[in-house]
């Protein structure tokens, strides 16, 4: 009985020596705010505003339109046109 | 899928601050808040002066998003990092985390009260109805929803500042560097991770700090 008690006490004391993981595991937060609309879900602006032209709701056409706009920054291509 | 990025060509930037002005004008940014600014290194040193236009870089792994205690940041499908001002508490953690100093805080009141964070939106507005009055007042103009690029990049007179899909603007820049006929010092691994030391180069002379006195005074 005494032996069993000693064993239990030793197990308890050794348990206190255990090392817990102290490195904080980062958890990606989740956006808590309002949802945002997507650019291609809008109607293209009026022609006089000189914006892009795409089909409402069609992401591919919006991306193609904005890509043409990006390529306008390429002066070597722009000048040679 | 597009990943919207800015790229500033330090060889071309002439420190005209046109991008800063364009941003201020387009978004009606309040006094004291600079979403974009031009940083000049070696100012006044002939042949060594370089300027670069800096704003939010819309990081793919944004530290501001990681540290925000109220999780008010989000990334759009185009890779633009935006935030909800209704949720922001103006704590300033994002400012400490950002390596570019992008988050700005309007100073309101006599005691330096810090308002809600404001930063470059890549001219993509925020979580309000697109092109609405409320979106404009809170976040500025939503040019992406008009099929346009950020005003700063489109206004840049020397086309030093490029804005758009990372792949597209990287191609533009790559071709530009190739046409210059030199590139290893401004493009590629050597730029990102430092040039290898030149053979026979002397280490720079560093000013010696006075040794601390250990004896009793």
PDB file of C-alpha atoms in Angstrom:
ATOM      1  CA  UNK A   1       0.000   0.000   0.000  1.00  0.00           C
ATOM      2  CA  UNK A   2       2.849   2.270   0.996  1.00  0.00           C
ATOM      3  CA  UNK A   3       4.639   1.375  -2.206  1.00  0.00           C
ATOM      4  CA  UNK A   4       1.605   2.190  -4.318  1.00  0.00           C
ATOM      5  CA  UNK A   5       1.249   5.547  -2.565  1.00  0.00           C
ATOM      6  CA  UNK A   6       4.879   6.351  -3.240  1.00  0.00           C
ATOM      7  CA  UNK A   7       4.484   5.419  -6.882  1.00  0.00           C
ATOM      8  CA  UNK A   8       1.419   7.650  -7.253  1.00  0.00           C
ATOM      9  CA  UNK A   9       3.183  10.546  -5.516  1.00  0.00           C
ATOM     10  CA  UNK A  10       6.224  10.112  -7.772  1.00  0.00           C
ATOM     11  CA  UNK A  11       4.003  10.069 -10.850  1.00  0.00           C
ATOM     12  CA  UNK A  12       2.280  13.259  -9.704  1.00  0.00           C
ATOM     13  CA  UNK A  13       5.561  15.012  -8.973  1.00  0.00           C
ATOM     14  CA  UNK A  14       7.087  13.945 -12.284  1.00  0.00           C
ATOM     15  CA  UNK A  15       3.954  15.106 -14.057  1.00  0.00           C
ATOM     16  CA  UNK A  16       4.667  18.625 -12.812  1.00  0.00           C
ATOM     17  CA  UNK A  17       8.013  18.488 -14.589  1.00  0.00           C
ATOM     18  CA  UNK A  18       6.337  17.989 -17.960  1.00  0.00           C
ATOM     19  CA  UNK A  19       6.827  20.629 -20.584  1.00  0.00           C
ATOM     20  CA  UNK A  20       3.868  22.146 -22.314  1.00  0.00           C
ATOM     21  CA  UNK A  21       4.022  23.604 -25.788  1.00  0.00           C
ATOM     22  CA  UNK A  22       4.560  27.318 -25.287  1.00  0.00           C
ATOM     23  CA  UNK A  23       4.779  28.421 -28.873  1.00  0.00           C
ATOM     24  CA  UNK A  24       1.660  30.278 -29.872  1.00  0.00           C
ATOM     25  CA  UNK A  25       0.061  28.701 -32.868  1.00  0.00           C
ATOM     26  CA  UNK A  26      -1.166  31.501 -35.084  1.00  0.00           C
ATOM     27  CA  UNK A  27      -4.692  31.130 -36.296  1.00  0.00           C
ATOM     28  CA  UNK A  28      -5.761  33.096 -39.312  1.00  0.00           C
ATOM     29  CA  UNK A  29      -8.477  35.514 -38.312  1.00  0.00           C
ATOM     30  CA  UNK A  30     -11.689  35.687 -40.226  1.00  0.00           C
ATOM     31  CA  UNK A  31     -12.987  38.891 -41.706  1.00  0.00           C
ATOM     32  CA  UNK A  32     -15.714  40.242 -39.482  1.00  0.00           C
ATOM     33  CA  UNK A  33     -16.904  43.169 -41.568  1.00  0.00           C
ATOM     34  CA  UNK A  34     -19.465  43.750 -44.266  1.00  0.00           C
ATOM     35  CA  UNK A  35     -19.299  41.871 -47.587  1.00  0.00           C
ATOM     36  CA  UNK A  36     -18.000  43.789 -50.579  1.00  0.00           C
ATOM     37  CA  UNK A  37     -19.241  43.774 -54.151  1.00  0.00           C
ATOM     38  CA  UNK A  38     -17.047  42.568 -56.944  1.00  0.00           C
ATOM     39  CA  UNK A  39     -15.953  44.902 -59.680  1.00  0.00           C
ATOM     40  CA  UNK A  40     -17.339  42.818 -62.541  1.00  0.00           C
ATOM     41  CA  UNK A  41     -20.782  42.724 -60.949  1.00  0.00           C
ATOM     42  CA  UNK A  42     -21.231  46.382 -61.848  1.00  0.00           C
ATOM     43  CA  UNK A  43     -22.428  47.778 -65.119  1.00  0.00           C
ATOM     44  CA  UNK A  44     -19.629  49.199 -67.231  1.00  0.00           C
ATOM     45  CA  UNK A  45     -19.494  52.992 -66.931  1.00  0.00           C
ATOM     46  CA  UNK A  46     -20.790  55.398 -69.531  1.00  0.00           C
ATOM     47  CA  UNK A  47     -18.599  55.808 -72.581  1.00  0.00           C
ATOM     48  CA  UNK A  48     -17.689  59.413 -71.723  1.00  0.00           C
ATOM     49  CA  UNK A  49     -16.094  58.241 -68.477  1.00  0.00           C
ATOM     50  CA  UNK A  50     -13.575  56.279 -70.552  1.00  0.00           C
ATOM     51  CA  UNK A  51     -13.723  53.200 -68.389  1.00  0.00           C
ATOM     52  CA  UNK A  52     -13.524  49.571 -69.411  1.00  0.00           C
ATOM     53  CA  UNK A  53     -16.113  47.574 -71.316  1.00  0.00           C
ATOM     54  CA  UNK A  54     -17.267  44.202 -70.058  1.00  0.00           C
ATOM     55  CA  UNK A  55     -20.358  42.086 -69.629  1.00  0.00           C
ATOM     56  CA  UNK A  56     -21.956  42.546 -66.224  1.00  0.00           C
ATOM     57  CA  UNK A  57     -21.209  39.585 -63.993  1.00  0.00           C
ATOM     58  CA  UNK A  58     -18.609  38.115 -66.354  1.00  0.00           C
ATOM     59  CA  UNK A  59     -15.288  38.087 -64.584  1.00  0.00           C
ATOM     60  CA  UNK A  60     -13.296  36.993 -67.631  1.00  0.00           C
ATOM     61  CA  UNK A  61     -14.462  39.908 -69.739  1.00  0.00           C
ATOM     62  CA  UNK A  62     -13.694  42.351 -66.914  1.00  0.00           C
ATOM     63  CA  UNK A  63     -10.203  40.892 -66.517  1.00  0.00           C
ATOM     64  CA  UNK A  64      -9.590  41.136 -70.249  1.00  0.00           C
ATOM     65  CA  UNK A  65     -10.748  44.760 -70.194  1.00  0.00           C
ATOM     66  CA  UNK A  66      -8.481  45.672 -67.273  1.00  0.00           C
ATOM     67  CA  UNK A  67      -5.578  43.829 -68.880  1.00  0.00           C
ATOM     68  CA  UNK A  68      -5.863  46.031 -71.961  1.00  0.00           C
ATOM     69  CA  UNK A  69      -5.721  48.997 -69.626  1.00  0.00           C
ATOM     70  CA  UNK A  70      -2.596  47.598 -67.959  1.00  0.00           C
ATOM     71  CA  UNK A  71      -0.893  47.086 -71.294  1.00  0.00           C
ATOM     72  CA  UNK A  72      -1.460  50.765 -72.063  1.00  0.00           C
ATOM     73  CA  UNK A  73       1.266  51.380 -69.495  1.00  0.00           C
ATOM     74  CA  UNK A  74       3.687  49.560 -71.798  1.00  0.00           C
ATOM     75  CA  UNK A  75       5.007  52.482 -73.776  1.00  0.00           C
ATOM     76  CA  UNK A  76       7.024  50.358 -76.214  1.00  0.00           C
ATOM     77  CA  UNK A  77       3.825  48.661 -77.330  1.00  0.00           C
ATOM     78  CA  UNK A  78       1.762  51.835 -77.138  1.00  0.00           C
ATOM     79  CA  UNK A  79       4.107  53.846 -79.331  1.00  0.00           C
ATOM     80  CA  UNK A  80       4.535  51.104 -81.903  1.00  0.00           C
ATOM     81  CA  UNK A  81       0.771  50.778 -82.410  1.00  0.00           C
TER      82      UNK A  81
ATOM     83  CA  UNK B   1      -6.717  35.170 -61.496  1.00  0.00           C
ATOM     84  CA  UNK B   2      -5.348  38.661 -61.232  1.00  0.00           C
ATOM     85  CA  UNK B   3      -3.199  39.710 -58.277  1.00  0.00           C
ATOM     86  CA  UNK B   4      -3.119  43.469 -58.213  1.00  0.00           C
ATOM     87  CA  UNK B   5       0.290  44.928 -57.379  1.00  0.00           C
ATOM     88  CA  UNK B   6       2.263  48.136 -57.721  1.00  0.00           C
ATOM     89  CA  UNK B   7       5.765  48.246 -59.146  1.00  0.00           C
ATOM     90  CA  UNK B   8       7.910  51.376 -59.026  1.00  0.00           C
ATOM     91  CA  UNK B   9      10.889  51.680 -61.329  1.00  0.00           C
ATOM     92  CA  UNK B  10      13.506  53.635 -59.360  1.00  0.00           C
ATOM     93  CA  UNK B  11      15.447  54.287 -62.570  1.00  0.00           C
ATOM     94  CA  UNK B  12      12.553  56.274 -63.944  1.00  0.00           C
ATOM     95  CA  UNK B  13      10.987  58.004 -60.957  1.00  0.00           C
ATOM     96  CA  UNK B  14      11.804  61.722 -61.115  1.00  0.00           C
ATOM     97  CA  UNK B  15      10.271  62.613 -57.735  1.00  0.00           C
ATOM     98  CA  UNK B  16       7.604  64.775 -59.312  1.00  0.00           C
ATOM     99  CA  UNK B  17       5.031  63.657 -56.724  1.00  0.00           C
ATOM    100  CA  UNK B  18       2.420  63.420 -59.462  1.00  0.00           C
ATOM    101  CA  UNK B  19       1.258  60.090 -58.025  1.00  0.00           C
ATOM    102  CA  UNK B  20       0.826  61.624 -54.570  1.00  0.00           C
ATOM    103  CA  UNK B  21      -1.191  64.490 -56.016  1.00  0.00           C
ATOM    104  CA  UNK B  22      -3.272  62.192 -58.202  1.00  0.00           C
ATOM    105  CA  UNK B  23      -4.125  60.020 -55.192  1.00  0.00           C
ATOM    106  CA  UNK B  24      -5.015  63.006 -53.033  1.00  0.00           C
ATOM    107  CA  UNK B  25      -7.201  64.484 -55.736  1.00  0.00           C
ATOM    108  CA  UNK B  26      -8.903  61.291 -56.853  1.00  0.00           C
ATOM    109  CA  UNK B  27      -9.812  60.101 -53.381  1.00  0.00           C
ATOM    110  CA  UNK B  28     -10.160  63.462 -51.629  1.00  0.00           C
ATOM    111  CA  UNK B  29      -7.888  62.233 -48.870  1.00  0.00           C
ATOM    112  CA  UNK B  30      -7.989  64.487 -45.775  1.00  0.00           C
ATOM    113  CA  UNK B  31      -5.139  66.707 -44.724  1.00  0.00           C
ATOM    114  CA  UNK B  32      -2.436  64.824 -42.846  1.00  0.00           C
ATOM    115  CA  UNK B  33      -3.185  61.482 -44.468  1.00  0.00           C
ATOM    116  CA  UNK B  34      -0.845  60.352 -47.233  1.00  0.00           C
ATOM    117  CA  UNK B  35      -1.893  57.146 -48.849  1.00  0.00           C
ATOM    118  CA  UNK B  36       1.069  57.425 -51.198  1.00  0.00           C
ATOM    119  CA  UNK B  37       4.394  59.183 -50.817  1.00  0.00           C
ATOM    120  CA  UNK B  38       7.679  59.435 -52.665  1.00  0.00           C
ATOM    121  CA  UNK B  39      10.799  58.385 -50.786  1.00  0.00           C
ATOM    122  CA  UNK B  40      14.181  59.611 -52.024  1.00  0.00           C
ATOM    123  CA  UNK B  41      17.441  57.919 -51.143  1.00  0.00           C
ATOM    124  CA  UNK B  42      20.827  59.654 -51.390  1.00  0.00           C
ATOM    125  CA  UNK B  43      19.059  62.963 -51.861  1.00  0.00           C
ATOM    126  CA  UNK B  44      21.314  65.423 -53.649  1.00  0.00           C
ATOM    127  CA  UNK B  45      24.119  62.971 -54.341  1.00  0.00           C
ATOM    128  CA  UNK B  46      24.854  63.237 -58.055  1.00  0.00           C
ATOM    129  CA  UNK B  47      24.349  59.927 -59.834  1.00  0.00           C
ATOM    130  CA  UNK B  48      23.231  58.124 -56.705  1.00  0.00           C
ATOM    131  CA  UNK B  49      19.850  59.706 -56.065  1.00  0.00           C
ATOM    132  CA  UNK B  50      16.969  57.284 -56.369  1.00  0.00           C
ATOM    133  CA  UNK B  51      13.298  57.923 -55.736  1.00  0.00           C
ATOM    134  CA  UNK B  52      10.551  55.425 -55.256  1.00  0.00           C
ATOM    135  CA  UNK B  53       6.836  55.839 -54.808  1.00  0.00           C
ATOM    136  CA  UNK B  54       5.478  53.880 -51.839  1.00  0.00           C
ATOM    137  CA  UNK B  55       1.963  52.999 -50.722  1.00  0.00           C
ATOM    138  CA  UNK B  56       0.193  49.852 -49.573  1.00  0.00           C
ATOM    139  CA  UNK B  57       1.754  46.985 -51.525  1.00  0.00           C
ATOM    140  CA  UNK B  58      -1.324  44.776 -51.132  1.00  0.00           C
ATOM    141  CA  UNK B  59       0.811  41.971 -49.744  1.00  0.00           C
ATOM    142  CA  UNK B  60      -0.109  38.393 -50.537  1.00  0.00           C
ATOM    143  CA  UNK B  61       0.537  37.524 -46.882  1.00  0.00           C
ATOM    144  CA  UNK B  62      -0.347  40.853 -45.322  1.00  0.00           C
ATOM    145  CA  UNK B  63       0.967  41.453 -41.778  1.00  0.00           C
ATOM    146  CA  UNK B  64      -1.769  44.032 -41.141  1.00  0.00           C
ATOM    147  CA  UNK B  65      -4.362  41.308 -41.630  1.00  0.00           C
ATOM    148  CA  UNK B  66      -2.498  39.044 -39.236  1.00  0.00           C
ATOM    149  CA  UNK B  67      -2.286  41.517 -36.370  1.00  0.00           C
ATOM    150  CA  UNK B  68      -5.673  43.242 -36.595  1.00  0.00           C
ATOM    151  CA  UNK B  69      -7.487  42.478 -33.319  1.00  0.00           C
ATOM    152  CA  UNK B  70     -10.936  43.077 -34.803  1.00  0.00           C
ATOM    153  CA  UNK B  71     -10.274  41.311 -38.138  1.00  0.00           C
ATOM    154  CA  UNK B  72     -11.402  44.233 -40.222  1.00  0.00           C
ATOM    155  CA  UNK B  73      -9.149  43.400 -43.200  1.00  0.00           C
ATOM    156  CA  UNK B  74     -10.077  41.321 -46.194  1.00  0.00           C
ATOM    157  CA  UNK B  75      -8.591  40.502 -49.555  1.00  0.00           C
ATOM    158  CA  UNK B  76     -10.671  40.833 -52.708  1.00  0.00           C
ATOM    159  CA  UNK B  77     -10.684  38.262 -55.506  1.00  0.00           C
ATOM    160  CA  UNK B  78      -8.168  40.474 -57.344  1.00  0.00           C
ATOM    161  CA  UNK B  79      -5.720  40.378 -54.428  1.00  0.00           C
ATOM    162  CA  UNK B  80      -6.427  43.903 -53.166  1.00  0.00           C
ATOM    163  CA  UNK B  81      -6.158  44.275 -49.377  1.00  0.00           C
ATOM    164  CA  UNK B  82      -9.026  46.381 -48.052  1.00  0.00           C
ATOM    165  CA  UNK B  83     -10.579  47.047 -44.675  1.00  0.00           C
ATOM    166  CA  UNK B  84     -13.909  47.892 -43.117  1.00  0.00           C
ATOM    167  CA  UNK B  85     -13.756  51.313 -41.452  1.00  0.00           C
ATOM    168  CA  UNK B  86     -16.940  50.628 -39.502  1.00  0.00           C
ATOM    169  CA  UNK B  87     -15.090  47.871 -37.685  1.00  0.00           C
ATOM    170  CA  UNK B  88     -11.671  49.516 -37.312  1.00  0.00           C
ATOM    171  CA  UNK B  89     -10.926  50.722 -33.792  1.00  0.00           C
ATOM    172  CA  UNK B  90      -7.888  52.796 -34.751  1.00  0.00           C
ATOM    173  CA  UNK B  91      -5.547  50.849 -32.463  1.00  0.00           C
ATOM    174  CA  UNK B  92      -2.538  51.258 -34.762  1.00  0.00           C
ATOM    175  CA  UNK B  93      -1.329  47.633 -34.680  1.00  0.00           C
ATOM    176  CA  UNK B  94      -1.426  47.517 -38.465  1.00  0.00           C
ATOM    177  CA  UNK B  95       0.821  50.564 -38.606  1.00  0.00           C
ATOM    178  CA  UNK B  96       3.423  48.825 -36.444  1.00  0.00           C
ATOM    179  CA  UNK B  97       3.183  45.630 -38.489  1.00  0.00           C
ATOM    180  CA  UNK B  98       3.340  47.198 -41.944  1.00  0.00           C
ATOM    181  CA  UNK B  99       6.890  47.335 -43.366  1.00  0.00           C
ATOM    182  CA  UNK B 100       5.886  50.139 -45.746  1.00  0.00           C
ATOM    183  CA  UNK B 101       4.207  52.521 -43.300  1.00  0.00           C
ATOM    184  CA  UNK B 102       1.044  52.323 -45.383  1.00  0.00           C
ATOM    185  CA  UNK B 103      -1.656  52.636 -42.704  1.00  0.00           C
ATOM    186  CA  UNK B 104      -2.437  56.271 -41.963  1.00  0.00           C
ATOM    187  CA  UNK B 105      -4.422  57.751 -39.111  1.00  0.00           C
ATOM    188  CA  UNK B 106      -6.252  61.038 -39.342  1.00  0.00           C
ATOM    189  CA  UNK B 107      -5.498  63.289 -36.389  1.00  0.00           C
ATOM    190  CA  UNK B 108      -8.708  64.708 -35.021  1.00  0.00           C
ATOM    191  CA  UNK B 109      -9.152  66.961 -32.020  1.00  0.00           C
ATOM    192  CA  UNK B 110      -6.727  68.923 -29.886  1.00  0.00           C
ATOM    193  CA  UNK B 111      -5.262  65.919 -28.096  1.00  0.00           C
ATOM    194  CA  UNK B 112      -4.057  63.967 -31.098  1.00  0.00           C
ATOM    195  CA  UNK B 113      -6.992  61.601 -31.086  1.00  0.00           C
ATOM    196  CA  UNK B 114      -6.335  58.815 -33.549  1.00  0.00           C
ATOM    197  CA  UNK B 115      -9.124  58.192 -36.010  1.00  0.00           C
ATOM    198  CA  UNK B 116      -9.905  55.139 -38.056  1.00  0.00           C
ATOM    199  CA  UNK B 117      -7.154  53.792 -40.244  1.00  0.00           C
ATOM    200  CA  UNK B 118      -6.949  54.933 -43.844  1.00  0.00           C
ATOM    201  CA  UNK B 119      -4.755  53.441 -46.536  1.00  0.00           C
ATOM    202  CA  UNK B 120      -4.363  52.954 -50.256  1.00  0.00           C
ATOM    203  CA  UNK B 121      -7.280  50.925 -51.622  1.00  0.00           C
ATOM    204  CA  UNK B 122      -5.766  50.333 -55.079  1.00  0.00           C
ATOM    205  CA  UNK B 123      -8.636  52.639 -56.050  1.00  0.00           C
ATOM    206  CA  UNK B 124     -11.021  49.770 -55.271  1.00  0.00           C
ATOM    207  CA  UNK B 125     -13.184  51.470 -52.640  1.00  0.00           C
ATOM    208  CA  UNK B 126     -14.353  49.380 -49.711  1.00  0.00           C
ATOM    209  CA  UNK B 127     -17.215  47.302 -48.348  1.00  0.00           C
ATOM    210  CA  UNK B 128     -19.978  49.680 -49.388  1.00  0.00           C
ATOM    211  CA  UNK B 129     -22.093  49.698 -52.572  1.00  0.00           C
ATOM    212  CA  UNK B 130     -19.733  50.349 -55.485  1.00  0.00           C
ATOM    213  CA  UNK B 131     -19.559  53.920 -56.818  1.00  0.00           C
ATOM    214  CA  UNK B 132     -21.866  55.117 -54.039  1.00  0.00           C
ATOM    215  CA  UNK B 133     -21.534  58.387 -52.146  1.00  0.00           C
ATOM    216  CA  UNK B 134     -20.915  56.582 -48.857  1.00  0.00           C
ATOM    217  CA  UNK B 135     -18.135  54.494 -50.406  1.00  0.00           C
ATOM    218  CA  UNK B 136     -16.468  57.589 -51.804  1.00  0.00           C
ATOM    219  CA  UNK B 137     -16.608  59.416 -48.481  1.00  0.00           C
ATOM    220  CA  UNK B 138     -15.159  56.513 -46.515  1.00  0.00           C
ATOM    221  CA  UNK B 139     -12.711  54.942 -48.933  1.00  0.00           C
ATOM    222  CA  UNK B 140     -12.364  57.169 -51.968  1.00  0.00           C
ATOM    223  CA  UNK B 141     -13.052  56.458 -55.596  1.00  0.00           C
ATOM    224  CA  UNK B 142     -13.671  52.933 -56.865  1.00  0.00           C
ATOM    225  CA  UNK B 143     -11.873  52.994 -60.192  1.00  0.00           C
ATOM    226  CA  UNK B 144     -11.575  49.220 -60.506  1.00  0.00           C
ATOM    227  CA  UNK B 145     -15.365  48.988 -60.674  1.00  0.00           C
ATOM    228  CA  UNK B 146     -15.156  51.371 -63.648  1.00  0.00           C
ATOM    229  CA  UNK B 147     -12.601  49.148 -65.363  1.00  0.00           C
ATOM    230  CA  UNK B 148      -9.795  51.584 -64.608  1.00  0.00           C
ATOM    231  CA  UNK B 149      -6.467  51.274 -62.822  1.00  0.00           C
ATOM    232  CA  UNK B 150      -5.338  53.310 -59.783  1.00  0.00           C
ATOM    233  CA  UNK B 151      -5.037  57.011 -60.543  1.00  0.00           C
ATOM    234  CA  UNK B 152      -1.421  57.199 -59.326  1.00  0.00           C
ATOM    235  CA  UNK B 153      -0.196  54.618 -61.837  1.00  0.00           C
ATOM    236  CA  UNK B 154      -2.264  55.939 -64.724  1.00  0.00           C
ATOM    237  CA  UNK B 155      -1.123  59.508 -64.053  1.00  0.00           C
ATOM    238  CA  UNK B 156       2.585  58.697 -63.781  1.00  0.00           C
ATOM    239  CA  UNK B 157       4.258  60.770 -66.477  1.00  0.00           C
ATOM    240  CA  UNK B 158       7.389  58.640 -66.838  1.00  0.00           C
ATOM    241  CA  UNK B 159       5.519  55.379 -66.283  1.00  0.00           C
ATOM    242  CA  UNK B 160       7.827  54.644 -63.384  1.00  0.00           C
ATOM    243  CA  UNK B 161       4.866  53.527 -61.327  1.00  0.00           C
ATOM    244  CA  UNK B 162       3.078  50.564 -62.804  1.00  0.00           C
ATOM    245  CA  UNK B 163      -0.139  49.162 -61.382  1.00  0.00           C
ATOM    246  CA  UNK B 164      -2.101  46.071 -62.265  1.00  0.00           C
ATOM    247  CA  UNK B 165      -1.869  42.313 -62.344  1.00  0.00           C
ATOM    248  CA  UNK B 166       1.532  41.288 -60.994  1.00  0.00           C
ATOM    249  CA  UNK B 167       2.304  39.077 -63.994  1.00  0.00           C
ATOM    250  CA  UNK B 168       1.431  41.743 -66.556  1.00  0.00           C
ATOM    251  CA  UNK B 169       3.374  44.589 -64.956  1.00  0.00           C
ATOM    252  CA  UNK B 170       6.344  42.305 -64.262  1.00  0.00           C
ATOM    253  CA  UNK B 171       6.431  41.498 -67.997  1.00  0.00           C
ATOM    254  CA  UNK B 172       6.338  45.201 -68.861  1.00  0.00           C
ATOM    255  CA  UNK B 173       9.171  45.896 -66.438  1.00  0.00           C
ATOM    256  CA  UNK B 174      11.203  42.915 -67.615  1.00  0.00           C
ATOM    257  CA  UNK B 175      11.066  44.073 -71.231  1.00  0.00           C
ATOM    258  CA  UNK B 176      12.032  47.568 -70.133  1.00  0.00           C
ATOM    259  CA  UNK B 177      15.092  46.280 -68.286  1.00  0.00           C
ATOM    260  CA  UNK B 178      16.125  44.164 -71.269  1.00  0.00           C
ATOM    261  CA  UNK B 179      15.887  47.184 -73.557  1.00  0.00           C
ATOM    262  CA  UNK B 180      18.081  49.172 -71.201  1.00  0.00           C
ATOM    263  CA  UNK B 181      20.808  46.669 -71.913  1.00  0.00           C
ATOM    264  CA  UNK B 182      21.615  46.106 -68.295  1.00  0.00           C
ATOM    265  CA  UNK B 183      19.659  44.409 -65.675  1.00  0.00           C
ATOM    266  CA  UNK B 184      21.483  42.206 -63.250  1.00  0.00           C
ATOM    267  CA  UNK B 185      21.834  45.100 -60.820  1.00  0.00           C
ATOM    268  CA  UNK B 186      18.192  46.107 -60.996  1.00  0.00           C
ATOM    269  CA  UNK B 187      16.440  42.879 -61.744  1.00  0.00           C
ATOM    270  CA  UNK B 188      16.636  39.355 -60.424  1.00  0.00           C
ATOM    271  CA  UNK B 189      18.101  37.460 -57.551  1.00  0.00           C
ATOM    272  CA  UNK B 190      21.026  39.799 -57.027  1.00  0.00           C
ATOM    273  CA  UNK B 191      18.652  42.668 -56.397  1.00  0.00           C
ATOM    274  CA  UNK B 192      16.509  40.758 -53.988  1.00  0.00           C
ATOM    275  CA  UNK B 193      19.286  39.134 -51.998  1.00  0.00           C
ATOM    276  CA  UNK B 194      22.223  41.495 -52.405  1.00  0.00           C
ATOM    277  CA  UNK B 195      25.051  41.591 -54.914  1.00  0.00           C
ATOM    278  CA  UNK B 196      28.003  39.275 -54.414  1.00  0.00           C
ATOM    279  CA  UNK B 197      31.098  41.126 -53.113  1.00  0.00           C
ATOM    280  CA  UNK B 198      33.432  42.378 -55.827  1.00  0.00           C
ATOM    281  CA  UNK B 199      36.867  40.778 -55.823  1.00  0.00           C
ATOM    282  CA  UNK B 200      39.416  43.027 -54.095  1.00  0.00           C
ATOM    283  CA  UNK B 201      36.769  45.375 -52.681  1.00  0.00           C
ATOM    284  CA  UNK B 202      37.576  47.002 -49.356  1.00  0.00           C
ATOM    285  CA  UNK B 203      35.013  46.901 -46.567  1.00  0.00           C
ATOM    286  CA  UNK B 204      33.464  50.301 -45.828  1.00  0.00           C
ATOM    287  CA  UNK B 205      35.150  52.267 -43.071  1.00  0.00           C
ATOM    288  CA  UNK B 206      32.795  52.419 -40.142  1.00  0.00           C
ATOM    289  CA  UNK B 207      32.844  55.102 -37.521  1.00  0.00           C
ATOM    290  CA  UNK B 208      34.091  53.688 -34.244  1.00  0.00           C
ATOM    291  CA  UNK B 209      31.897  54.196 -31.222  1.00  0.00           C
ATOM    292  CA  UNK B 210      33.799  55.390 -28.136  1.00  0.00           C
ATOM    293  CA  UNK B 211      34.463  52.450 -25.818  1.00  0.00           C
ATOM    294  CA  UNK B 212      32.475  52.569 -22.567  1.00  0.00           C
ATOM    295  CA  UNK B 213      34.588  53.505 -19.561  1.00  0.00           C
ATOM    296  CA  UNK B 214      34.720  50.699 -17.063  1.00  0.00           C
ATOM    297  CA  UNK B 215      36.664  52.464 -14.314  1.00  0.00           C
ATOM    298  CA  UNK B 216      35.254  54.633 -11.559  1.00  0.00           C
ATOM    299  CA  UNK B 217      34.824  58.291 -12.356  1.00  0.00           C
TER     300      UNK B 217
END
